[in-house]
mmCIF file of C-alpha atoms in Angstrom:
data_model
loop_
_atom_site.group_PDB
_atom_site.id
_atom_site.type_symbol
_atom_site.label_atom_id
_atom_site.label_comp_id
_atom_site.label_asym_id
_atom_site.label_seq_id
_atom_site.Cartn_x
_atom_site.Cartn_y
_atom_site.Cartn_z
ATOM 1 C CA MET W 1 10.875 -14.556 -8.111
ATOM 2 C CA PHE W 2 10.283 -11.039 -6.669
ATOM 3 C CA GLN W 3 13.496 -9.065 -6.404
ATOM 4 C CA ASP W 4 12.927 -5.373 -5.815
ATOM 5 C CA VAL W 5 11.107 -2.201 -6.751
ATOM 6 C CA PHE W 6 12.972 0.417 -8.768
ATOM 7 C CA ALA W 7 12.310 3.733 -10.494
ATOM 8 C CA VAL W 8 12.676 3.739 -14.266
ATOM 9 C CA ALA W 9 15.310 6.363 -15.081
ATOM 10 C CA SER W 10 15.859 5.533 -18.750
ATOM 11 C CA ILE W 11 14.421 3.020 -21.176
ATOM 12 C CA THR W 12 15.091 1.978 -24.757
ATOM 13 C CA ARG W 13 12.121 1.154 -26.976
ATOM 14 C CA VAL W 14 12.374 -2.186 -28.812
ATOM 15 C CA PRO W 15 11.500 -1.916 -32.528
ATOM 16 C CA LEU W 16 8.582 -4.150 -33.611
ATOM 17 C CA ALA W 17 7.846 -5.220 -30.014
ATOM 18 C CA SER W 18 4.227 -5.488 -28.934
ATOM 19 C CA SER W 19 2.713 -2.513 -27.129
ATOM 20 C CA GLU W 20 2.948 -4.410 -23.817
ATOM 21 C CA ILE W 21 6.746 -4.201 -23.997
ATOM 22 C CA ALA W 22 7.611 -0.707 -22.781
ATOM 23 C CA GLY W 23 11.268 -1.324 -23.633
ATOM 24 C CA ILE W 24 14.509 -2.542 -22.106
ATOM 25 C CA LEU W 25 16.872 -1.020 -19.591
ATOM 26 C CA ASN W 26 20.159 -1.711 -17.892
ATOM 27 C CA LEU W 27 19.725 -2.347 -14.170
ATOM 28 C CA ARG W 28 23.009 -2.854 -12.348
ATOM 29 C CA GLY W 29 24.569 -4.522 -15.390
ATOM 30 C CA ARG W 30 21.564 -6.698 -16.268
ATOM 31 C CA ILE W 31 19.322 -6.199 -19.278
ATOM 32 C CA VAL W 32 15.732 -5.987 -18.044
ATOM 33 C CA THR W 33 12.656 -6.240 -20.266
ATOM 34 C CA VAL W 34 10.011 -3.814 -19.011
ATOM 35 C CA ILE W 35 6.355 -4.857 -19.304
ATOM 36 C CA ASP W 36 3.658 -2.171 -19.019
ATOM 37 C CA LEU W 37 1.094 -3.744 -16.693
ATOM 38 C CA ALA W 38 -1.689 -1.334 -17.686
ATOM 39 C CA VAL W 39 -1.310 -2.218 -21.358
ATOM 40 C CA ARG W 40 -0.974 -5.928 -20.519
ATOM 41 C CA LEU W 41 -4.276 -5.784 -18.627
ATOM 42 C CA GLN W 42 -5.878 -3.822 -21.477
ATOM 43 C CA LEU W 43 -6.364 -0.761 -19.296
ATOM 44 C CA GLN W 44 -5.680 2.828 -20.240
ATOM 45 C CA ALA W 45 -1.928 3.384 -20.543
ATOM 46 C CA SER W 46 -0.472 5.528 -17.773
ATOM 47 C CA GLY W 47 1.943 7.487 -19.923
ATOM 48 C CA PRO W 48 5.712 7.390 -20.339
ATOM 49 C CA ALA W 49 7.740 4.842 -18.388
ATOM 50 C CA ILE W 50 10.340 7.361 -17.203
ATOM 51 C CA GLY W 51 9.783 8.202 -13.530
ATOM 52 C CA ARG W 52 7.364 5.334 -12.933
ATOM 53 C CA LEU W 53 8.108 2.329 -10.741
ATOM 54 C CA ALA W 54 8.789 -1.234 -11.819
ATOM 55 C CA ILE W 55 8.616 -4.424 -9.807
ATOM 56 C CA GLY W 56 11.673 -6.517 -10.595
ATOM 57 C CA VAL W 57 11.101 -10.237 -11.120
ATOM 58 C CA GLU W 58 13.071 -13.199 -12.446
ATOM 59 C CA ALA W 59 11.306 -15.721 -14.670
ATOM 60 C CA GLY W 60 12.723 -18.383 -16.931
ATOM 61 C CA GLY W 61 16.261 -17.174 -16.298
ATOM 62 C CA GLU W 62 15.383 -13.672 -17.568
ATOM 63 C CA SER W 63 14.982 -10.360 -15.730
ATOM 64 C CA PHE W 64 11.776 -8.368 -16.066
ATOM 65 C CA GLY W 65 10.383 -5.148 -14.693
ATOM 66 C CA ILE W 66 6.603 -4.928 -14.380
ATOM 67 C CA LEU W 67 5.774 -1.257 -14.812
ATOM 68 C CA VAL W 68 3.241 0.078 -12.274
ATOM 69 C CA ASP W 69 1.924 3.507 -11.298
ATOM 70 C CA SER W 70 2.822 3.200 -7.626
ATOM 71 C CA VAL W 71 3.633 0.824 -4.795
ATOM 72 C CA ALA W 72 1.877 1.545 -1.505
ATOM 73 C CA GLU W 73 3.295 -1.222 0.657
ATOM 74 C CA VAL W 74 4.457 -4.817 0.595
ATOM 75 C CA LEU W 75 2.254 -7.187 2.585
ATOM 76 C CA SER W 76 2.734 -10.720 3.886
ATOM 77 C CA LEU W 77 -0.670 -12.365 3.998
ATOM 78 C CA ALA W 78 -1.659 -15.890 5.044
ATOM 79 C CA ASP W 79 -2.425 -18.032 2.004
ATOM 80 C CA SER W 80 -5.288 -19.563 3.972
ATOM 81 C CA ASP W 81 -7.057 -16.154 3.850
ATOM 82 C CA ARG W 82 -6.916 -15.989 0.038
ATOM 83 C CA GLU W 83 -10.211 -16.523 -1.759
ATOM 84 C CA SER W 84 -10.896 -17.415 -5.374
ATOM 85 C CA PRO W 85 -11.317 -14.482 -7.752
ATOM 86 C CA PRO W 86 -14.961 -13.403 -8.080
ATOM 87 C CA ILE W 87 -16.698 -14.512 -11.286
ATOM 88 C CA ASN W 88 -17.450 -10.905 -12.222
ATOM 89 C CA LEU W 89 -13.776 -9.877 -12.230
ATOM 90 C CA GLU W 90 -12.826 -8.198 -15.518
ATOM 91 C CA GLN W 91 -11.572 -10.834 -18.000
ATOM 92 C CA GLY W 92 -8.042 -9.467 -18.483
ATOM 93 C CA LEU W 93 -7.517 -9.137 -14.752
ATOM 94 C CA ALA W 94 -9.073 -12.538 -14.038
ATOM 95 C CA GLY W 95 -6.644 -14.141 -16.479
ATOM 96 C CA VAL W 96 -3.636 -13.102 -14.391
ATOM 97 C CA SER W 97 -5.211 -13.260 -10.917
ATOM 98 C CA THR W 98 -4.693 -16.085 -8.437
ATOM 99 C CA GLY W 99 -7.212 -14.834 -5.911
ATOM 100 C CA ILE W 100 -8.284 -12.012 -3.650
ATOM 101 C CA PHE W 101 -7.834 -10.896 -0.059
ATOM 102 C CA TRP W 102 -10.391 -8.875 1.871
ATOM 103 C CA LEU W 103 -8.505 -6.121 3.679
ATOM 104 C CA GLU W 104 -9.955 -3.723 6.225
ATOM 105 C CA HIS W 105 -11.440 -1.232 3.733
ATOM 106 C CA GLU W 106 -10.579 -2.672 0.339
ATOM 107 C CA LEU W 107 -10.265 -5.694 -1.864
ATOM 108 C CA LEU W 108 -6.767 -6.807 -2.864
ATOM 109 C CA VAL W 109 -6.491 -8.717 -6.154
ATOM 110 C CA VAL W 110 -3.437 -10.986 -6.234
ATOM 111 C CA LEU W 111 -1.624 -11.053 -9.571
ATOM 112 C CA ASP W 112 0.576 -13.925 -10.735
ATOM 113 C CA ALA W 113 3.831 -12.650 -12.286
ATOM 114 C CA ASP W 114 4.217 -15.848 -14.326
ATOM 115 C CA ARG W 115 0.807 -15.276 -15.916
ATOM 116 C CA ILE W 116 1.606 -11.621 -16.570
ATOM 117 C CA LEU W 117 4.813 -12.667 -18.331
ATOM 118 C CA ASP W 118 3.194 -15.491 -20.338
ATOM 119 C CA PHE W 119 2.907 -14.184 -23.887
ATOM 120 C CA ARG W 120 2.278 -17.533 -25.594
ATOM 121 C CA GLY W 121 -0.525 -17.263 -28.095
ATOM 122 C CA ARG W 122 -0.136 -13.484 -28.175
ATOM 123 C CA ALA W 123 2.329 -13.234 -31.063
ATOM 124 C CA ALA W 124 2.611 -9.778 -32.524
ATOM 125 C CA ALA W 125 2.130 -9.310 -36.248
ATOM 126 C CA ALA W 126 5.331 -8.178 -37.907
#
């Protein structure tokens, strides 16, 4: 599912798309739908997509870029160390989380790309 991380150099807004859809772009000959993760999680939008990073994923035969503010590092963690999300996790985040990992000085919330890209029941009014 995960493919790569890329910088957004240009993006085309999609008329009548929900606010979660930042737009589309051409990435090495493929049309990629860009999802703004902050908007999807009902957080404060981080500003324009240009210059930000996107995590490239494939789902349902389509290419997506999940727009993020930054990527610090990519970790390989043992699934046996993953714990269930805490019950007090914010509702939007809990809806797309598959668990947490306790790292040395921080808590890592694991997000499920399939849940992030699941827009069923969230039809936009046209």
